[in-house]
PDB file of C-alpha atoms and ligand atoms in Angstrom:
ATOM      1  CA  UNK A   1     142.941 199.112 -43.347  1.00 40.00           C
ATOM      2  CA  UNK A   2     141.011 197.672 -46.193  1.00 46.00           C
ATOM      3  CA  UNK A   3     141.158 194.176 -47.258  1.00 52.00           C
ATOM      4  CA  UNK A   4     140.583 191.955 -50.151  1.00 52.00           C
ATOM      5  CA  UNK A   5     136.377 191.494 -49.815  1.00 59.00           C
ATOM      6  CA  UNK A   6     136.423 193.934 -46.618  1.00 69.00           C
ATOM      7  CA  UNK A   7     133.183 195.655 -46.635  1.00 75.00           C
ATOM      8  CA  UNK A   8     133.122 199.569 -46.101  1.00 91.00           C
ATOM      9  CA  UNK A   9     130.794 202.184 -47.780  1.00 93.00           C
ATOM     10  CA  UNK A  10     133.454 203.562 -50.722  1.00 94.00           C
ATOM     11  CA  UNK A  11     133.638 207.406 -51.275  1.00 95.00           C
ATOM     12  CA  UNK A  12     133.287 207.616 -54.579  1.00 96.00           C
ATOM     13  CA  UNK A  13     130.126 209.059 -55.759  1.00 96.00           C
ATOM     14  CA  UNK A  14     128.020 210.289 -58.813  1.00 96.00           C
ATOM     15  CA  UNK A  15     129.861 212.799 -59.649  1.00 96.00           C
ATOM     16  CA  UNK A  16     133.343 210.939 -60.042  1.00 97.00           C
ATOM     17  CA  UNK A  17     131.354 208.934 -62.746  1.00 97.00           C
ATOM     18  CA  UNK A  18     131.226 210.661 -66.506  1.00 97.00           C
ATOM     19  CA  UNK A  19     128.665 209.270 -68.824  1.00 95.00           C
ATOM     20  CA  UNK A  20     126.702 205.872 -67.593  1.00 97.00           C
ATOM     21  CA  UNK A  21     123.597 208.276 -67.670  1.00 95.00           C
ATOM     22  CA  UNK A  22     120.901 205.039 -68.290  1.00 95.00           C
ATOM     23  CA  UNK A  23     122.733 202.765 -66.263  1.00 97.00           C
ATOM     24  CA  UNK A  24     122.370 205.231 -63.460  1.00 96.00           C
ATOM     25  CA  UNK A  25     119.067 205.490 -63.838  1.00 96.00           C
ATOM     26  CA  UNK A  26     118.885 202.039 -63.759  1.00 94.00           C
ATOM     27  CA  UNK A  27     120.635 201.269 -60.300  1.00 95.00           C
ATOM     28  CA  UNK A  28     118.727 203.922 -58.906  1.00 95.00           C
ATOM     29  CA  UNK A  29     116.009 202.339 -59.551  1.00 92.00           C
ATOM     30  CA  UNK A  30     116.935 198.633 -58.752  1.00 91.00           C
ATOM     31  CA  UNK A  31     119.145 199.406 -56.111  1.00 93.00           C
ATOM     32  CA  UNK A  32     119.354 202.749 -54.176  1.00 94.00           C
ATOM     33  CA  UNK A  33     116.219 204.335 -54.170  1.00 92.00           C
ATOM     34  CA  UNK A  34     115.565 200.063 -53.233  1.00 89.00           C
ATOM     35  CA  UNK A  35     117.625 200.332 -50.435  1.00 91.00           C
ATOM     36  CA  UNK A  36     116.607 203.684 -48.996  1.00 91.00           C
ATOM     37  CA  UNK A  37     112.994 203.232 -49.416  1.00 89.00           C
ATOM     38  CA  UNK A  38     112.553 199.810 -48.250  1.00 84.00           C
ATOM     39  CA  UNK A  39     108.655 199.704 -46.682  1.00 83.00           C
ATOM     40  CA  UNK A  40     107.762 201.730 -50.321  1.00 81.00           C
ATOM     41  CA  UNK A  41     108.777 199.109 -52.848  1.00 75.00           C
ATOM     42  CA  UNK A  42     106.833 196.317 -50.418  1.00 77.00           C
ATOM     43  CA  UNK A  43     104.120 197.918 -50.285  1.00 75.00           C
ATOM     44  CA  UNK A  44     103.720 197.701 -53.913  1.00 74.00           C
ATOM     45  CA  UNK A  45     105.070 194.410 -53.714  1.00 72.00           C
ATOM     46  CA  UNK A  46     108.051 194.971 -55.819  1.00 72.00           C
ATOM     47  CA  UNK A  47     111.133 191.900 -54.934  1.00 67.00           C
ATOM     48  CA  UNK A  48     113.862 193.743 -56.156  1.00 66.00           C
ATOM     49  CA  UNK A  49     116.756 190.846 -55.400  1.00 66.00           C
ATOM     50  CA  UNK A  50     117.484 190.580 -59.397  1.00 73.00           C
ATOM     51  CA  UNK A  51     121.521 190.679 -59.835  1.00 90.00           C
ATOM     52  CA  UNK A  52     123.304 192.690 -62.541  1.00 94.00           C
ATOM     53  CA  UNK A  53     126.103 191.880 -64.998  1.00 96.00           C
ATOM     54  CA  UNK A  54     127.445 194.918 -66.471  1.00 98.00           C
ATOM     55  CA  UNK A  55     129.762 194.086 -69.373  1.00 97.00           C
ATOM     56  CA  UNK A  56     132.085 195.377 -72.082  1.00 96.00           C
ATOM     57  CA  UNK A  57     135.676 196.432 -72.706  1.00 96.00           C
ATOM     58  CA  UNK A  58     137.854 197.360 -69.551  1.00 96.00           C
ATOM     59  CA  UNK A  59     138.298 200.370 -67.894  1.00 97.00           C
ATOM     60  CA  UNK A  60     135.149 202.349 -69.007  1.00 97.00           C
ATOM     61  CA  UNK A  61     133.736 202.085 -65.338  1.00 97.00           C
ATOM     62  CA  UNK A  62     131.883 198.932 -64.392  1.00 98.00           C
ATOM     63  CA  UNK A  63     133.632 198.853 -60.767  1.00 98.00           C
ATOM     64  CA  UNK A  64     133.598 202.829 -61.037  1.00 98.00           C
ATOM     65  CA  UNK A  65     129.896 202.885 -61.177  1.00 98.00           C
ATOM     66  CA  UNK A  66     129.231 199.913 -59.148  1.00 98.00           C
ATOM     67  CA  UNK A  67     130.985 201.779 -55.983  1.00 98.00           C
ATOM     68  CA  UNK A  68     129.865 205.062 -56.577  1.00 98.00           C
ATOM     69  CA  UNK A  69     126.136 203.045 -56.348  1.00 97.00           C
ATOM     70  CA  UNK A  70     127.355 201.453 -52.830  1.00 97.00           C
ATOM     71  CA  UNK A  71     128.328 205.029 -52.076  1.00 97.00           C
ATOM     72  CA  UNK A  72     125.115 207.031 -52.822  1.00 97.00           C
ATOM     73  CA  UNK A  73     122.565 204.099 -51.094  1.00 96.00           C
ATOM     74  CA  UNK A  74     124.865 204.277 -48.084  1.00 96.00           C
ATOM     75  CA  UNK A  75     125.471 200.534 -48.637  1.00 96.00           C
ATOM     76  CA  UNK A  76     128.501 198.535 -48.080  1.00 96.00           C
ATOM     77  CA  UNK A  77     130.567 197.752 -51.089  1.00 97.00           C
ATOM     78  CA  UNK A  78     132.357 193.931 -50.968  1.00 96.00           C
ATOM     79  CA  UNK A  79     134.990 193.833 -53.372  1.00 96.00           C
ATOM     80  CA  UNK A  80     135.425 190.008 -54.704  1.00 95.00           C
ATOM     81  CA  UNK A  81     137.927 188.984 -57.305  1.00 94.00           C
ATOM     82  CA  UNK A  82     136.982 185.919 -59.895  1.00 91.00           C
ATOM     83  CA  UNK A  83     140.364 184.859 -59.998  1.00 89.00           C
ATOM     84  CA  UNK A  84     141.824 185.442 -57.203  1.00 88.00           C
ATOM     85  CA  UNK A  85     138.564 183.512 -55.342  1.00 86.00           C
ATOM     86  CA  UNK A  86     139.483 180.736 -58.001  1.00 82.00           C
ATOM     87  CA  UNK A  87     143.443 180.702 -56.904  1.00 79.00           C
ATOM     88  CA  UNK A  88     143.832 181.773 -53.606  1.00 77.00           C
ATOM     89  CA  UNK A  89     141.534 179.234 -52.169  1.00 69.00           C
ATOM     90  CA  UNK A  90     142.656 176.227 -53.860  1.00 71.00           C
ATOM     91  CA  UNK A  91     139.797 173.402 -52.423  1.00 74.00           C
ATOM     92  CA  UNK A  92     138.362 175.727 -50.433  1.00 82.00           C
ATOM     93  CA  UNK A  93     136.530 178.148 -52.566  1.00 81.00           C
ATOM     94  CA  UNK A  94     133.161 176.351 -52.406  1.00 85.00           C
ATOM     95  CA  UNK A  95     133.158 177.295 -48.731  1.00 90.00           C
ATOM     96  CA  UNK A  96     134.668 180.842 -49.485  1.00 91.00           C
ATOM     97  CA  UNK A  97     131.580 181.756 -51.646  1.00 92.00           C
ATOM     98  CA  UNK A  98     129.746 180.837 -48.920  1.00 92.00           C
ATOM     99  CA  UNK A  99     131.308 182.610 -46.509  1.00 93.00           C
ATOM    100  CA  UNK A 100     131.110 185.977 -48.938  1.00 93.00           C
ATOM    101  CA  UNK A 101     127.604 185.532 -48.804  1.00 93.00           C
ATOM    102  CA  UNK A 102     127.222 185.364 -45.086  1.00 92.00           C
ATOM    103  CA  UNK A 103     129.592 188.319 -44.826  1.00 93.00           C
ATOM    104  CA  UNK A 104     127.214 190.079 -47.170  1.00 93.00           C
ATOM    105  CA  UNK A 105     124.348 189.205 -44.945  1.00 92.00           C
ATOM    106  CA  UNK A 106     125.845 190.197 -41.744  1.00 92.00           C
ATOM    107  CA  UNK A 107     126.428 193.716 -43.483  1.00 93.00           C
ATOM    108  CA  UNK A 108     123.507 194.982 -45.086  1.00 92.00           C
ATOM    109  CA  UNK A 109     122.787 197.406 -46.672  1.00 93.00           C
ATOM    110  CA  UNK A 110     125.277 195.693 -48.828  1.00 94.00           C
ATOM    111  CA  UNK A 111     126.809 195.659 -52.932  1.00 95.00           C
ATOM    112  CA  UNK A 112     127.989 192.305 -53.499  1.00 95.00           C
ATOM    113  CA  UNK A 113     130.330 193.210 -56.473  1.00 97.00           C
ATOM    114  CA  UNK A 114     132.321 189.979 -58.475  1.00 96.00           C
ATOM    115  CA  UNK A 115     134.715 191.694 -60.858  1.00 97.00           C
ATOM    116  CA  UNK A 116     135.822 189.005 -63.409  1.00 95.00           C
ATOM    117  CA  UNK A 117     133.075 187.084 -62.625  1.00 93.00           C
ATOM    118  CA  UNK A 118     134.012 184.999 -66.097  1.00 91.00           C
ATOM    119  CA  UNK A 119     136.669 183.329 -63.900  1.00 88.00           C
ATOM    120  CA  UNK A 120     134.147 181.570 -61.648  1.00 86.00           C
ATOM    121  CA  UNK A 121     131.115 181.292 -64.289  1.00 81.00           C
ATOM    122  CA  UNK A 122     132.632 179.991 -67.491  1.00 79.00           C
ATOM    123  CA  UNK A 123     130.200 177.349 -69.360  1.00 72.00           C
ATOM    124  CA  UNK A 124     130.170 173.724 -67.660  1.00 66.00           C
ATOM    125  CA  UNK A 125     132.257 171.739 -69.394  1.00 62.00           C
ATOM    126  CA  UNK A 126     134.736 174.296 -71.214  1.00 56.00           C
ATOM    127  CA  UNK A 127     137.924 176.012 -69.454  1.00 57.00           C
ATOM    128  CA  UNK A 128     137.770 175.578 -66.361  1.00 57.00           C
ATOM    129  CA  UNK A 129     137.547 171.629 -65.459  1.00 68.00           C
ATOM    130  CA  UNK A 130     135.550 170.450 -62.518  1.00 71.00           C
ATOM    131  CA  UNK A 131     136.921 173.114 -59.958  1.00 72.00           C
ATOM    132  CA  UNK A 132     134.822 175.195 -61.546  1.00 77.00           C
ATOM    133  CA  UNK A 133     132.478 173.534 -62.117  1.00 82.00           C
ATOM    134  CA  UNK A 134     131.717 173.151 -58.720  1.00 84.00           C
ATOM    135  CA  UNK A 135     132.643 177.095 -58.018  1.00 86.00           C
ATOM    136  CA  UNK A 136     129.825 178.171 -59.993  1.00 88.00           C
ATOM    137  CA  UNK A 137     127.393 175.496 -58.961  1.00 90.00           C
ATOM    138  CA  UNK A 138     127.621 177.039 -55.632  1.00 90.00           C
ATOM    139  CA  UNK A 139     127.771 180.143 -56.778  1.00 91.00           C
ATOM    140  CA  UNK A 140     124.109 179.953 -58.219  1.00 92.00           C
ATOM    141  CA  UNK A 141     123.183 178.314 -55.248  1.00 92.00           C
ATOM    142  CA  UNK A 142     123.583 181.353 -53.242  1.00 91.00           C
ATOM    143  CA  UNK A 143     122.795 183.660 -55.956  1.00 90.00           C
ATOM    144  CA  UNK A 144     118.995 181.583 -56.005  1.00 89.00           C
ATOM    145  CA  UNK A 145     119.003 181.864 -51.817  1.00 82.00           C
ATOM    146  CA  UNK A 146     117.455 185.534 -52.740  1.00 62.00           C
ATOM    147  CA  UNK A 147     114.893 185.159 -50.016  1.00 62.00           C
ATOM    148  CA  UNK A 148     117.453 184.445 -47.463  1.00 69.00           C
ATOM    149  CA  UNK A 149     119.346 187.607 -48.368  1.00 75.00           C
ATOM    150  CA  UNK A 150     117.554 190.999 -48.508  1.00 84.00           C
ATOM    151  CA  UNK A 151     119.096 193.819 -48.599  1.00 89.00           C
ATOM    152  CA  UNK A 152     122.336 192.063 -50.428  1.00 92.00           C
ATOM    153  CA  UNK A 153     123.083 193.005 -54.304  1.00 93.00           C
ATOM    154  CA  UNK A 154     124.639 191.571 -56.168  1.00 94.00           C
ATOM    155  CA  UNK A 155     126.697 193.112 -59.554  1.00 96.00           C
ATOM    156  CA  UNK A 156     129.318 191.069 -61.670  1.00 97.00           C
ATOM    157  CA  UNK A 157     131.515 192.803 -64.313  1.00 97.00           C
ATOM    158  CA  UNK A 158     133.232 191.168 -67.125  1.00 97.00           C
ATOM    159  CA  UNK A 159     135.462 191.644 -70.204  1.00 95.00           C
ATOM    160  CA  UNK A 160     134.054 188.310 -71.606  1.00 94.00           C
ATOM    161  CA  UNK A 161     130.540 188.035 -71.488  1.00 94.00           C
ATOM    162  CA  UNK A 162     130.706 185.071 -74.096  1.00 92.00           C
ATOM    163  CA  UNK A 163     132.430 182.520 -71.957  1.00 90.00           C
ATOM    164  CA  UNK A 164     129.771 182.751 -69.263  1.00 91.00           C
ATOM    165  CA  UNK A 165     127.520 179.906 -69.112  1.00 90.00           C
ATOM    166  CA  UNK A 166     124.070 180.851 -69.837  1.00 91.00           C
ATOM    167  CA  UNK A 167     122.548 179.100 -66.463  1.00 91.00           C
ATOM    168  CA  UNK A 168     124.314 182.128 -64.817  1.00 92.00           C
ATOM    169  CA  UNK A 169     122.950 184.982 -67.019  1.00 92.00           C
ATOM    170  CA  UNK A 170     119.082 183.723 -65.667  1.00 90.00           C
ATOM    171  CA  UNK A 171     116.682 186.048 -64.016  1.00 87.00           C
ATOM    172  CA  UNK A 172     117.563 186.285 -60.300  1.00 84.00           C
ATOM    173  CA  UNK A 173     121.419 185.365 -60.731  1.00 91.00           C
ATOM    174  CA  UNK A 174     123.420 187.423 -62.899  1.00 92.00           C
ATOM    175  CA  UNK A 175     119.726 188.464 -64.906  1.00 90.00           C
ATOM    176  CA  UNK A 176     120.212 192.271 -65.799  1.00 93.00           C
ATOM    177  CA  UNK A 177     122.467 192.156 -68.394  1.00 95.00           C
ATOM    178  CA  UNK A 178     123.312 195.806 -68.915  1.00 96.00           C
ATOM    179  CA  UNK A 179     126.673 197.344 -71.813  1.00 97.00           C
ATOM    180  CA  UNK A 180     129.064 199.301 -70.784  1.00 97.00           C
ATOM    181  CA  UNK A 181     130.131 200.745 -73.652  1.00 96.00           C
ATOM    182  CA  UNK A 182     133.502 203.075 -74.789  1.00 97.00           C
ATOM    183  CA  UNK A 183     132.607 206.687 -74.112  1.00 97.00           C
ATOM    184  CA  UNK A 184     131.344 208.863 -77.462  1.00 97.00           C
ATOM    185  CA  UNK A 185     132.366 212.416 -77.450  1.00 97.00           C
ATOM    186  CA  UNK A 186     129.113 214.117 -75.102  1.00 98.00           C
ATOM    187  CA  UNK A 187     130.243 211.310 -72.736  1.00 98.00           C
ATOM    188  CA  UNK A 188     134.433 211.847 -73.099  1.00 98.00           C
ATOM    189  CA  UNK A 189     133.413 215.170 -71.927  1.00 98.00           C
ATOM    190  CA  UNK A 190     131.410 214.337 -68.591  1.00 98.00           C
ATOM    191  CA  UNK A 191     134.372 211.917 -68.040  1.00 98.00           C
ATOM    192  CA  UNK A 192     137.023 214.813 -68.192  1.00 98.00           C
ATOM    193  CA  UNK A 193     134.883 217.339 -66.463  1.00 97.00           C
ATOM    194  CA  UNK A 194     134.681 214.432 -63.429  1.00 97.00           C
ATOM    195  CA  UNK A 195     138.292 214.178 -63.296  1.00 97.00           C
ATOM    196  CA  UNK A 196     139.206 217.393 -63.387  1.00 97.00           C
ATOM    197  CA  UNK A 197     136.585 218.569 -61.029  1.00 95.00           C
ATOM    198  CA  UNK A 198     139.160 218.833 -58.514  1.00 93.00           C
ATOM    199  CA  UNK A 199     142.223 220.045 -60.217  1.00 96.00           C
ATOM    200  CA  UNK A 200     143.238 223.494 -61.438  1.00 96.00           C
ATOM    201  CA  UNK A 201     142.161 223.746 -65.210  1.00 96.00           C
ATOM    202  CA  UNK A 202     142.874 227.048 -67.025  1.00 95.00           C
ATOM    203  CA  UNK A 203     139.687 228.539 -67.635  1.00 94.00           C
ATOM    204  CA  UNK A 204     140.662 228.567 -71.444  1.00 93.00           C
ATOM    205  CA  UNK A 205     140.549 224.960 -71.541  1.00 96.00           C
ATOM    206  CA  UNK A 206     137.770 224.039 -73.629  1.00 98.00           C
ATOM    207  CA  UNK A 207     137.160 220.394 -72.221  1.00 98.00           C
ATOM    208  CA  UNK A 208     134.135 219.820 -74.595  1.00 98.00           C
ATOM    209  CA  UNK A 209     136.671 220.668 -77.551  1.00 98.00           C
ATOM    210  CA  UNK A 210     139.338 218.018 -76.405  1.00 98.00           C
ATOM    211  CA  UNK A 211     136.930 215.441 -76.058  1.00 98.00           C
ATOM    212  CA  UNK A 212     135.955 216.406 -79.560  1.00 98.00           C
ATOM    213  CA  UNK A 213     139.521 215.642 -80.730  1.00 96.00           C
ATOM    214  CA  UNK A 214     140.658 213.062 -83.269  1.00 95.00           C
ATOM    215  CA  UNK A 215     143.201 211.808 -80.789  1.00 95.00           C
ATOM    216  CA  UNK A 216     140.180 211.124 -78.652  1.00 96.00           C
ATOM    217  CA  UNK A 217     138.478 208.861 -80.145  1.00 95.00           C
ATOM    218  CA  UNK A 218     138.642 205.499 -78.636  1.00 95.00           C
ATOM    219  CA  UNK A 219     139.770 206.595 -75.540  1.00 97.00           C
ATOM    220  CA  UNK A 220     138.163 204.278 -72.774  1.00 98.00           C
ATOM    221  CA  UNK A 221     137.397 206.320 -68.871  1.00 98.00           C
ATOM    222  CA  UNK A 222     140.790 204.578 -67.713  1.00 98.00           C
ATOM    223  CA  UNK A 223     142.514 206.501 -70.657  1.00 98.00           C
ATOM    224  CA  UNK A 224     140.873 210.012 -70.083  1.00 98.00           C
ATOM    225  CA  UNK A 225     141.783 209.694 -66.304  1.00 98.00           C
ATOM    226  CA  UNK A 226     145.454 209.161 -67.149  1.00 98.00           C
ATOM    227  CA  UNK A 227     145.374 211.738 -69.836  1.00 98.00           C
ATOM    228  CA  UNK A 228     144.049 214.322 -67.208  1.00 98.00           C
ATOM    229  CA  UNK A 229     147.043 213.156 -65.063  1.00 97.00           C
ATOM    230  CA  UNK A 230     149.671 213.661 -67.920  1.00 97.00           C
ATOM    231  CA  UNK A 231     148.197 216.919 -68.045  1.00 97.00           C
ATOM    232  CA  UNK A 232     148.470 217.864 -64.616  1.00 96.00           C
ATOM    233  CA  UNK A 233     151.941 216.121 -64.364  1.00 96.00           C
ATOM    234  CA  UNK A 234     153.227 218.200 -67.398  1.00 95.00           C
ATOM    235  CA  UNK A 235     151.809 221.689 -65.506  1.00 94.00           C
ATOM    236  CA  UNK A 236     153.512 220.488 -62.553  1.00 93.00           C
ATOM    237  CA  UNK A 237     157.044 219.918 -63.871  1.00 91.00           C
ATOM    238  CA  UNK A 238     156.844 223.396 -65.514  1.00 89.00           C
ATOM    239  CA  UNK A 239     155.986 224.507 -62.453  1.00 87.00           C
ATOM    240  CA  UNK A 240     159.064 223.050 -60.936  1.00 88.00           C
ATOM    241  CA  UNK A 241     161.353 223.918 -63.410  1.00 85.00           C
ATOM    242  CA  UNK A 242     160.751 227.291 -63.136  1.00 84.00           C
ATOM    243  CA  UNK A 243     160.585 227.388 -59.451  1.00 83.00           C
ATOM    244  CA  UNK A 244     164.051 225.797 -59.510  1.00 86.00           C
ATOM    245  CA  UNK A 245     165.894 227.394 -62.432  1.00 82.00           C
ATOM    246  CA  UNK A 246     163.973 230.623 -63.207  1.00 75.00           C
ATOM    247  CA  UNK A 247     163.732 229.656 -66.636  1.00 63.00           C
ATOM    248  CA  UNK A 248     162.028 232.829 -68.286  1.00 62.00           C
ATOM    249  CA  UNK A 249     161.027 231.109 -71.103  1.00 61.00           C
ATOM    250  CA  UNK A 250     158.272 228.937 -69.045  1.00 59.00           C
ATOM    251  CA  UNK A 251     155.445 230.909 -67.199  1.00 61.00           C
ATOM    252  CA  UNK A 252     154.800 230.371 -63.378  1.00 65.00           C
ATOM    253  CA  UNK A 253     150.891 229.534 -63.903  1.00 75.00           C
ATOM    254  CA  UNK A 254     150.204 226.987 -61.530  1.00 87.00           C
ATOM    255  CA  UNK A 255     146.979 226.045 -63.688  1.00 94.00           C
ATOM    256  CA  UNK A 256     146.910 222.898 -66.541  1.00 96.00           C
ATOM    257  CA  UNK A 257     146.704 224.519 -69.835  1.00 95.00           C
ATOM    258  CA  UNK A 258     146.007 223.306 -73.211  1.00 96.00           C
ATOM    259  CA  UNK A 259     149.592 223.170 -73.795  1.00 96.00           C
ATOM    260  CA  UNK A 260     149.961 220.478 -70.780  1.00 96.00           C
ATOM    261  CA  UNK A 261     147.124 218.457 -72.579  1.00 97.00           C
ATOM    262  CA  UNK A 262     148.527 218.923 -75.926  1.00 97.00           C
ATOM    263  CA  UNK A 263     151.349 217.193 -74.569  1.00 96.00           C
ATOM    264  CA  UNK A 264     149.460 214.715 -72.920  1.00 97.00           C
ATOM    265  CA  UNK A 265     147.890 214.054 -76.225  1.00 97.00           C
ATOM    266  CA  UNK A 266     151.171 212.514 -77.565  1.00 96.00           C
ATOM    267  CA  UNK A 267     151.742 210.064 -74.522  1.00 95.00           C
ATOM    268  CA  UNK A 268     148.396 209.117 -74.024  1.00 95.00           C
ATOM    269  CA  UNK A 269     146.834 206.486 -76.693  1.00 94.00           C
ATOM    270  CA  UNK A 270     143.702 204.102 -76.425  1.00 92.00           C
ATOM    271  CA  UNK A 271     144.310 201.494 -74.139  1.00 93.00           C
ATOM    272  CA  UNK A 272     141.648 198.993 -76.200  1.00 86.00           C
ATOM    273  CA  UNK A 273     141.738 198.043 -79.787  1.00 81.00           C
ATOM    274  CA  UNK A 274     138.826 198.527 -81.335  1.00 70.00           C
TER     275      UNK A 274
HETATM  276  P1  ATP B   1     138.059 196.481 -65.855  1.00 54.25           P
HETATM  277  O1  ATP B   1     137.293 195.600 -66.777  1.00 54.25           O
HETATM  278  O2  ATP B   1     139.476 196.708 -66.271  1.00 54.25           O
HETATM  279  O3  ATP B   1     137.881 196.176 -64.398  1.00 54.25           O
HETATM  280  P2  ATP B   1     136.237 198.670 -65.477  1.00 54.25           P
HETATM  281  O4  ATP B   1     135.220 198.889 -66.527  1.00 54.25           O
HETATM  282  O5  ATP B   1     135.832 198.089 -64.173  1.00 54.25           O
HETATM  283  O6  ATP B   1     137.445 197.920 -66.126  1.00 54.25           O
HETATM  284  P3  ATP B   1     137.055 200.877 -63.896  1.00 54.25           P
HETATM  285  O7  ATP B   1     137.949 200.116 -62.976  1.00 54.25           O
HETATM  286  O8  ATP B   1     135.736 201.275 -63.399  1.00 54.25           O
HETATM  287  O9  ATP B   1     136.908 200.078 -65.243  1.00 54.25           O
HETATM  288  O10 ATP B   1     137.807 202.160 -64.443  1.00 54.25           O
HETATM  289  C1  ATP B   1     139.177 202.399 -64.192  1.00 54.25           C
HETATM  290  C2  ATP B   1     139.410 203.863 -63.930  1.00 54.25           C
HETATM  291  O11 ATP B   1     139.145 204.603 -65.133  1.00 54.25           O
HETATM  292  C3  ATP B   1     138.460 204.443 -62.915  1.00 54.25           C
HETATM  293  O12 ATP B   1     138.989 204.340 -61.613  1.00 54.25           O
HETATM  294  C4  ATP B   1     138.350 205.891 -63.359  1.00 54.25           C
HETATM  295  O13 ATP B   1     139.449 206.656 -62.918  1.00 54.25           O
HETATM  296  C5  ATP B   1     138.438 205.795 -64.862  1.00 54.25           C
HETATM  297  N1  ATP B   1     137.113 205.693 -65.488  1.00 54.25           N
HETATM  298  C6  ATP B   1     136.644 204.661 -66.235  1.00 54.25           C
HETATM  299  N2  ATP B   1     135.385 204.897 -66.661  1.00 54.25           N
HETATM  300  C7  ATP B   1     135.042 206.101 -66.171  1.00 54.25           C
HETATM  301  C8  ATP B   1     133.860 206.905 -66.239  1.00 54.25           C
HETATM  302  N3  ATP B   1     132.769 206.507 -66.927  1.00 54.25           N
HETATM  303  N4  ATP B   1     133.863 208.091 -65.595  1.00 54.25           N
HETATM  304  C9  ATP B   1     134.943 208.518 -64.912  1.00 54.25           C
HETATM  305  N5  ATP B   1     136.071 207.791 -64.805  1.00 54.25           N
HETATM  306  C10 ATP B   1     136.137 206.624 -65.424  1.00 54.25           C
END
């Protein structure tokens, strides 16, 4: 049973991520070749507790990525909501970050991952009145404890890297500001070759060609993935029909073919305006 900031190591891995190629590099880097090669980066003396803030428009796969980099160090992944840490501990969320950060501790090798982590570090003074104020002031206290905490990593995501106030965005706290951007073409295509990795494609689908496509453009990871499904739901319901009305003028393939995406094409429309 998995609950809200429950830490387990998540199964998603590499290969479930299209695109991302220099951010990879990056956490491999920073993070996983960190965390399985401990004694090595010492030795060179190497601290390595710098946090991350990947940001840009949703669903192009900052929590994506950030699992699939708990999954290939081994590490557990803790799973922390800004708002909900803002709401569902009304008065108490001072103590809650501190408690996420003990939990963290107690389960290393462990990702520390704030999604909407503009909720809890929005500029002094602006939105958020003094609850947040105070949120965040903790907040950096335990992102600065980095001594206290190896093995603990911490990566925020956010739509709205403007409201955050700049004390978090220092070296050490939220320092290594990396964009995630919307997938070009070359990318489109790594994304639909991870998604349908599992499913039966037609071997005349030409995935590099549909990423290619007008209809394409702008289409963010979250978009492919439920184009891919529109596909594989249209194949399906053939499938069905046929099965259940011998209608001769569908085919039995149980394989997606360019028809399905065609008509996945028409539903399926960029989910971010650009
Ligand atoms: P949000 O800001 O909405 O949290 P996000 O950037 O964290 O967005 P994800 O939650 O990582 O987006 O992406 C949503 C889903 O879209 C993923 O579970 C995955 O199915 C698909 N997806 C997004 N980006 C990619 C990608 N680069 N490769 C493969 N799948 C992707």
């Amino acid at each position: 049973l998995r609950r809200e900031g429950f830490s387990s190591v998540p199964d998603i891995t590499w290969d479930d991520v299209g695109g991302l190629d220099s951010l990879r590099k990056e956490f491999d880097r920073y993070i996983i070749r960190c965390i399985k090669h401990p004694e090595d980066y010492e030795v060179f003396g190497l601290d390595m507790q710098a946090g991350f803030l990947l940001f840009g428009p949703p669903g192009c796969g900052k929590t994506l990525i950030a699992k699939a980099v708990a999954h290939e160090a081994g590490a557990n992944f803790i799973h922390i909501k800004g708002p909900e840490l803002l709401n569902k501990y009304v008065g108490e969320s001072e103590s809650e970050v501190r408690k996420i950060f003990i939990r963290a501790q107690t389960n290393t090798p462990c990702i520390l991952f704030f999604d909407e982590v503009d909720a809890l570090t929005t500029k002094r003074g602006k939105e958020g009145g003094w609850v947040v104020e105070r949120l965040l002031n903790q907040l950096l206290i335990e992102l600065d404890g980095a001594g206290q905490r190896k093995g603990v990593y911490v990566i925020g995501a956010t739509n709205r890297i403007d409201v955050i106030d700049e004390a978090a965005l220092r070296p050490g706290r939220f320092g290594k500001k990396q964009y995630v951007p919307l997938p070009g073409a070359d990318e489109r295509f790594s994304i639909l070759r991870a998604h349908t990795r599992n499913k039966p494609i037609s071997s005349s689908v030409d995935l590099g060609a549909l990423a290619r496509r007008e209809e394409c453009n702008n289409l963010t990871g979250a978009d492919l993935a439920s184009l891919v499904n529109e596909a594989a739901m249209a194949a399906l319901e053939e499938r069905l029909d046929f099965m259940e009305n011998g209608d001769s003028s569908m085919s039995s393939s149980s394989l997606i073919e360019l028809s399905h995406f065609e008509r996945a094409l028409a539903k399926v429309h960029p989910s971010v305006s650009i």
